[in-house]
Amino acid sequence: MTATTTQTTEKTGARTPEAADVITGARERIDALDDRIIGLVQERMAVSAVVQEARIASGGRRVNLSREMEILGHYREALGKPGTALAMTLLELCRGRI
């Protein structure tokens, strides 16, 4: 095994160069997906700010709890129990703590 191959397998936790290649490629894809997810979360935060501003300007509250319950249910149905935690995190990012 060459020094580069040893470094790659150590970095990936793989036991063969072939597996290290698969893991490296998959991690690159995951990194690209994470960048897209972060961008979408930032876009969601901006849209949520528009909704909050319109609601407050019309005399309403900053947060609409029934809408948040819909969102929590949607994520739970799609992703299971961890989806609820993910939705809570998104809601906190988009509206702040309540």
PDB file of C-alpha atoms in Angstrom:
ATOM      1  CA  MET A   1       0.000   0.000   0.000  1.00  0.00           C
ATOM      2  CA  THR A   2       1.310   3.469  -0.878  1.00  0.00           C
ATOM      3  CA  ALA A   3       1.430   6.312   1.625  1.00  0.00           C
ATOM      4  CA  THR A   4      -1.424   8.078  -0.217  1.00  0.00           C
ATOM      5  CA  THR A   5      -3.576   4.955  -0.197  1.00  0.00           C
ATOM      6  CA  THR A   6      -2.888   4.466   3.509  1.00  0.00           C
ATOM      7  CA  GLN A   7      -3.868   8.083   4.222  1.00  0.00           C
ATOM      8  CA  THR A   8      -7.076   7.740   2.194  1.00  0.00           C
ATOM      9  CA  THR A   9      -8.132   4.518   3.886  1.00  0.00           C
ATOM     10  CA  GLU A  10      -7.297   5.955   7.310  1.00  0.00           C
ATOM     11  CA  LYS A  11      -9.258   9.143   6.578  1.00  0.00           C
ATOM     12  CA  THR A  12     -12.312   7.212   5.421  1.00  0.00           C
ATOM     13  CA  GLY A  13     -12.146   4.319   7.850  1.00  0.00           C
ATOM     14  CA  ALA A  14     -12.215   1.919   4.910  1.00  0.00           C
ATOM     15  CA  ARG A  15     -10.134  -1.223   4.855  1.00  0.00           C
ATOM     16  CA  THR A  16      -9.577  -1.336   1.111  1.00  0.00           C
ATOM     17  CA  PRO A  17      -8.660   1.305  -1.465  1.00  0.00           C
ATOM     18  CA  GLU A  18     -11.818   0.479  -3.410  1.00  0.00           C
ATOM     19  CA  ALA A  19     -14.028   1.121  -0.413  1.00  0.00           C
ATOM     20  CA  ALA A  20     -12.082   4.313   0.324  1.00  0.00           C
ATOM     21  CA  ASP A  21     -12.840   5.516  -3.217  1.00  0.00           C
ATOM     22  CA  VAL A  22     -16.548   4.799  -2.797  1.00  0.00           C
ATOM     23  CA  ILE A  23     -16.618   6.589   0.561  1.00  0.00           C
ATOM     24  CA  THR A  24     -14.685   9.585  -0.758  1.00  0.00           C
ATOM     25  CA  GLY A  25     -17.097   9.966  -3.675  1.00  0.00           C
ATOM     26  CA  ALA A  26     -20.142   9.575  -1.450  1.00  0.00           C
ATOM     27  CA  ARG A  27     -18.789  12.125   1.018  1.00  0.00           C
ATOM     28  CA  GLU A  28     -18.305  14.627  -1.800  1.00  0.00           C
ATOM     29  CA  ARG A  29     -21.945  14.107  -2.765  1.00  0.00           C
ATOM     30  CA  ILE A  30     -23.021  14.511   0.882  1.00  0.00           C
ATOM     31  CA  ASP A  31     -21.042  17.756   1.132  1.00  0.00           C
ATOM     32  CA  ALA A  32     -22.764  19.059  -2.009  1.00  0.00           C
ATOM     33  CA  LEU A  33     -26.170  18.056  -0.614  1.00  0.00           C
ATOM     34  CA  ASP A  34     -25.378  19.742   2.699  1.00  0.00           C
ATOM     35  CA  ASP A  35     -24.509  22.950   0.847  1.00  0.00           C
ATOM     36  CA  ARG A  36     -27.869  22.799  -0.955  1.00  0.00           C
ATOM     37  CA  ILE A  37     -29.724  22.068   2.290  1.00  0.00           C
ATOM     38  CA  ILE A  38     -28.053  25.035   4.004  1.00  0.00           C
ATOM     39  CA  GLY A  39     -29.018  27.258   1.076  1.00  0.00           C
ATOM     40  CA  LEU A  40     -32.618  26.051   1.260  1.00  0.00           C
ATOM     41  CA  VAL A  41     -32.752  26.643   5.013  1.00  0.00           C
ATOM     42  CA  GLN A  42     -31.443  30.176   4.500  1.00  0.00           C
ATOM     43  CA  GLU A  43     -34.094  30.727   1.816  1.00  0.00           C
ATOM     44  CA  ARG A  44     -36.755  29.357   4.169  1.00  0.00           C
ATOM     45  CA  MET A  45     -35.580  31.755   6.880  1.00  0.00           C
ATOM     46  CA  ALA A  46     -35.949  34.705   4.503  1.00  0.00           C
ATOM     47  CA  VAL A  47     -39.452  33.658   3.412  1.00  0.00           C
ATOM     48  CA  SER A  48     -40.452  33.078   7.025  1.00  0.00           C
ATOM     49  CA  ALA A  49     -39.296  36.604   7.889  1.00  0.00           C
ATOM     50  CA  VAL A  50     -41.605  37.977   5.173  1.00  0.00           C
ATOM     51  CA  VAL A  51     -44.530  36.001   6.619  1.00  0.00           C
ATOM     52  CA  GLN A  52     -43.795  37.191  10.151  1.00  0.00           C
ATOM     53  CA  GLU A  53     -43.475  40.820   9.058  1.00  0.00           C
ATOM     54  CA  ALA A  54     -46.811  40.658   7.193  1.00  0.00           C
ATOM     55  CA  ARG A  55     -48.529  38.985  10.130  1.00  0.00           C
ATOM     56  CA  ILE A  56     -47.200  41.532  12.636  1.00  0.00           C
ATOM     57  CA  ALA A  57     -47.978  44.477  10.337  1.00  0.00           C
ATOM     58  CA  SER A  58     -51.584  43.288  10.135  1.00  0.00           C
ATOM     59  CA  GLY A  59     -51.852  43.195  13.923  1.00  0.00           C
ATOM     60  CA  GLY A  60     -51.282  39.483  14.278  1.00  0.00           C
ATOM     61  CA  ARG A  61     -48.785  37.561  16.345  1.00  0.00           C
ATOM     62  CA  ARG A  62     -45.274  36.726  15.199  1.00  0.00           C
ATOM     63  CA  VAL A  63     -45.950  32.988  15.545  1.00  0.00           C
ATOM     64  CA  ASN A  64     -48.930  30.966  14.327  1.00  0.00           C
ATOM     65  CA  LEU A  65     -48.952  27.845  16.504  1.00  0.00           C
ATOM     66  CA  SER A  66     -51.531  25.955  14.439  1.00  0.00           C
ATOM     67  CA  ARG A  67     -49.355  26.397  11.350  1.00  0.00           C
ATOM     68  CA  GLU A  68     -46.320  25.193  13.302  1.00  0.00           C
ATOM     69  CA  MET A  69     -48.251  22.080  14.340  1.00  0.00           C
ATOM     70  CA  GLU A  70     -48.992  21.396  10.647  1.00  0.00           C
ATOM     71  CA  ILE A  71     -45.285  21.676   9.854  1.00  0.00           C
ATOM     72  CA  LEU A  72     -44.332  19.368  12.734  1.00  0.00           C
ATOM     73  CA  GLY A  73     -46.871  16.803  11.560  1.00  0.00           C
ATOM     74  CA  HIS A  74     -45.654  17.006   7.978  1.00  0.00           C
ATOM     75  CA  TYR A  75     -42.042  16.352   8.969  1.00  0.00           C
ATOM     76  CA  ARG A  76     -43.034  13.580  11.403  1.00  0.00           C
ATOM     77  CA  GLU A  77     -45.100  11.825   8.714  1.00  0.00           C
ATOM     78  CA  ALA A  78     -42.291  12.094   6.171  1.00  0.00           C
ATOM     79  CA  LEU A  79     -39.301  11.314   8.405  1.00  0.00           C
ATOM     80  CA  GLY A  80     -40.602   9.687  11.568  1.00  0.00           C
ATOM     81  CA  LYS A  81     -39.888  10.865  15.092  1.00  0.00           C
ATOM     82  CA  PRO A  82     -36.518  12.458  14.172  1.00  0.00           C
ATOM     83  CA  GLY A  83     -38.434  14.560  11.639  1.00  0.00           C
ATOM     84  CA  THR A  84     -40.178  16.312  14.520  1.00  0.00           C
ATOM     85  CA  ALA A  85     -36.828  17.335  16.005  1.00  0.00           C
ATOM     86  CA  LEU A  86     -35.647  18.526  12.603  1.00  0.00           C
ATOM     87  CA  ALA A  87     -38.819  20.572  12.130  1.00  0.00           C
ATOM     88  CA  MET A  88     -38.430  22.103  15.601  1.00  0.00           C
ATOM     89  CA  THR A  89     -34.893  23.144  14.710  1.00  0.00           C
ATOM     90  CA  LEU A  90     -36.067  24.668  11.421  1.00  0.00           C
ATOM     91  CA  LEU A  91     -38.868  26.521  13.172  1.00  0.00           C
ATOM     92  CA  GLU A  92     -36.455  27.875  15.755  1.00  0.00           C
ATOM     93  CA  LEU A  93     -34.080  29.026  13.036  1.00  0.00           C
ATOM     94  CA  CYS A  94     -36.895  30.678  11.103  1.00  0.00           C
ATOM     95  CA  ARG A  95     -38.835  32.355  13.899  1.00  0.00           C
ATOM     96  CA  GLY A  96     -36.513  32.297  16.878  1.00  0.00           C
ATOM     97  CA  ARG A  97     -37.253  30.867  20.282  1.00  0.00           C
ATOM     98  CA  ILE A  98     -40.758  31.363  21.653  1.00  0.00           C
TER      99      ILE A  98
END
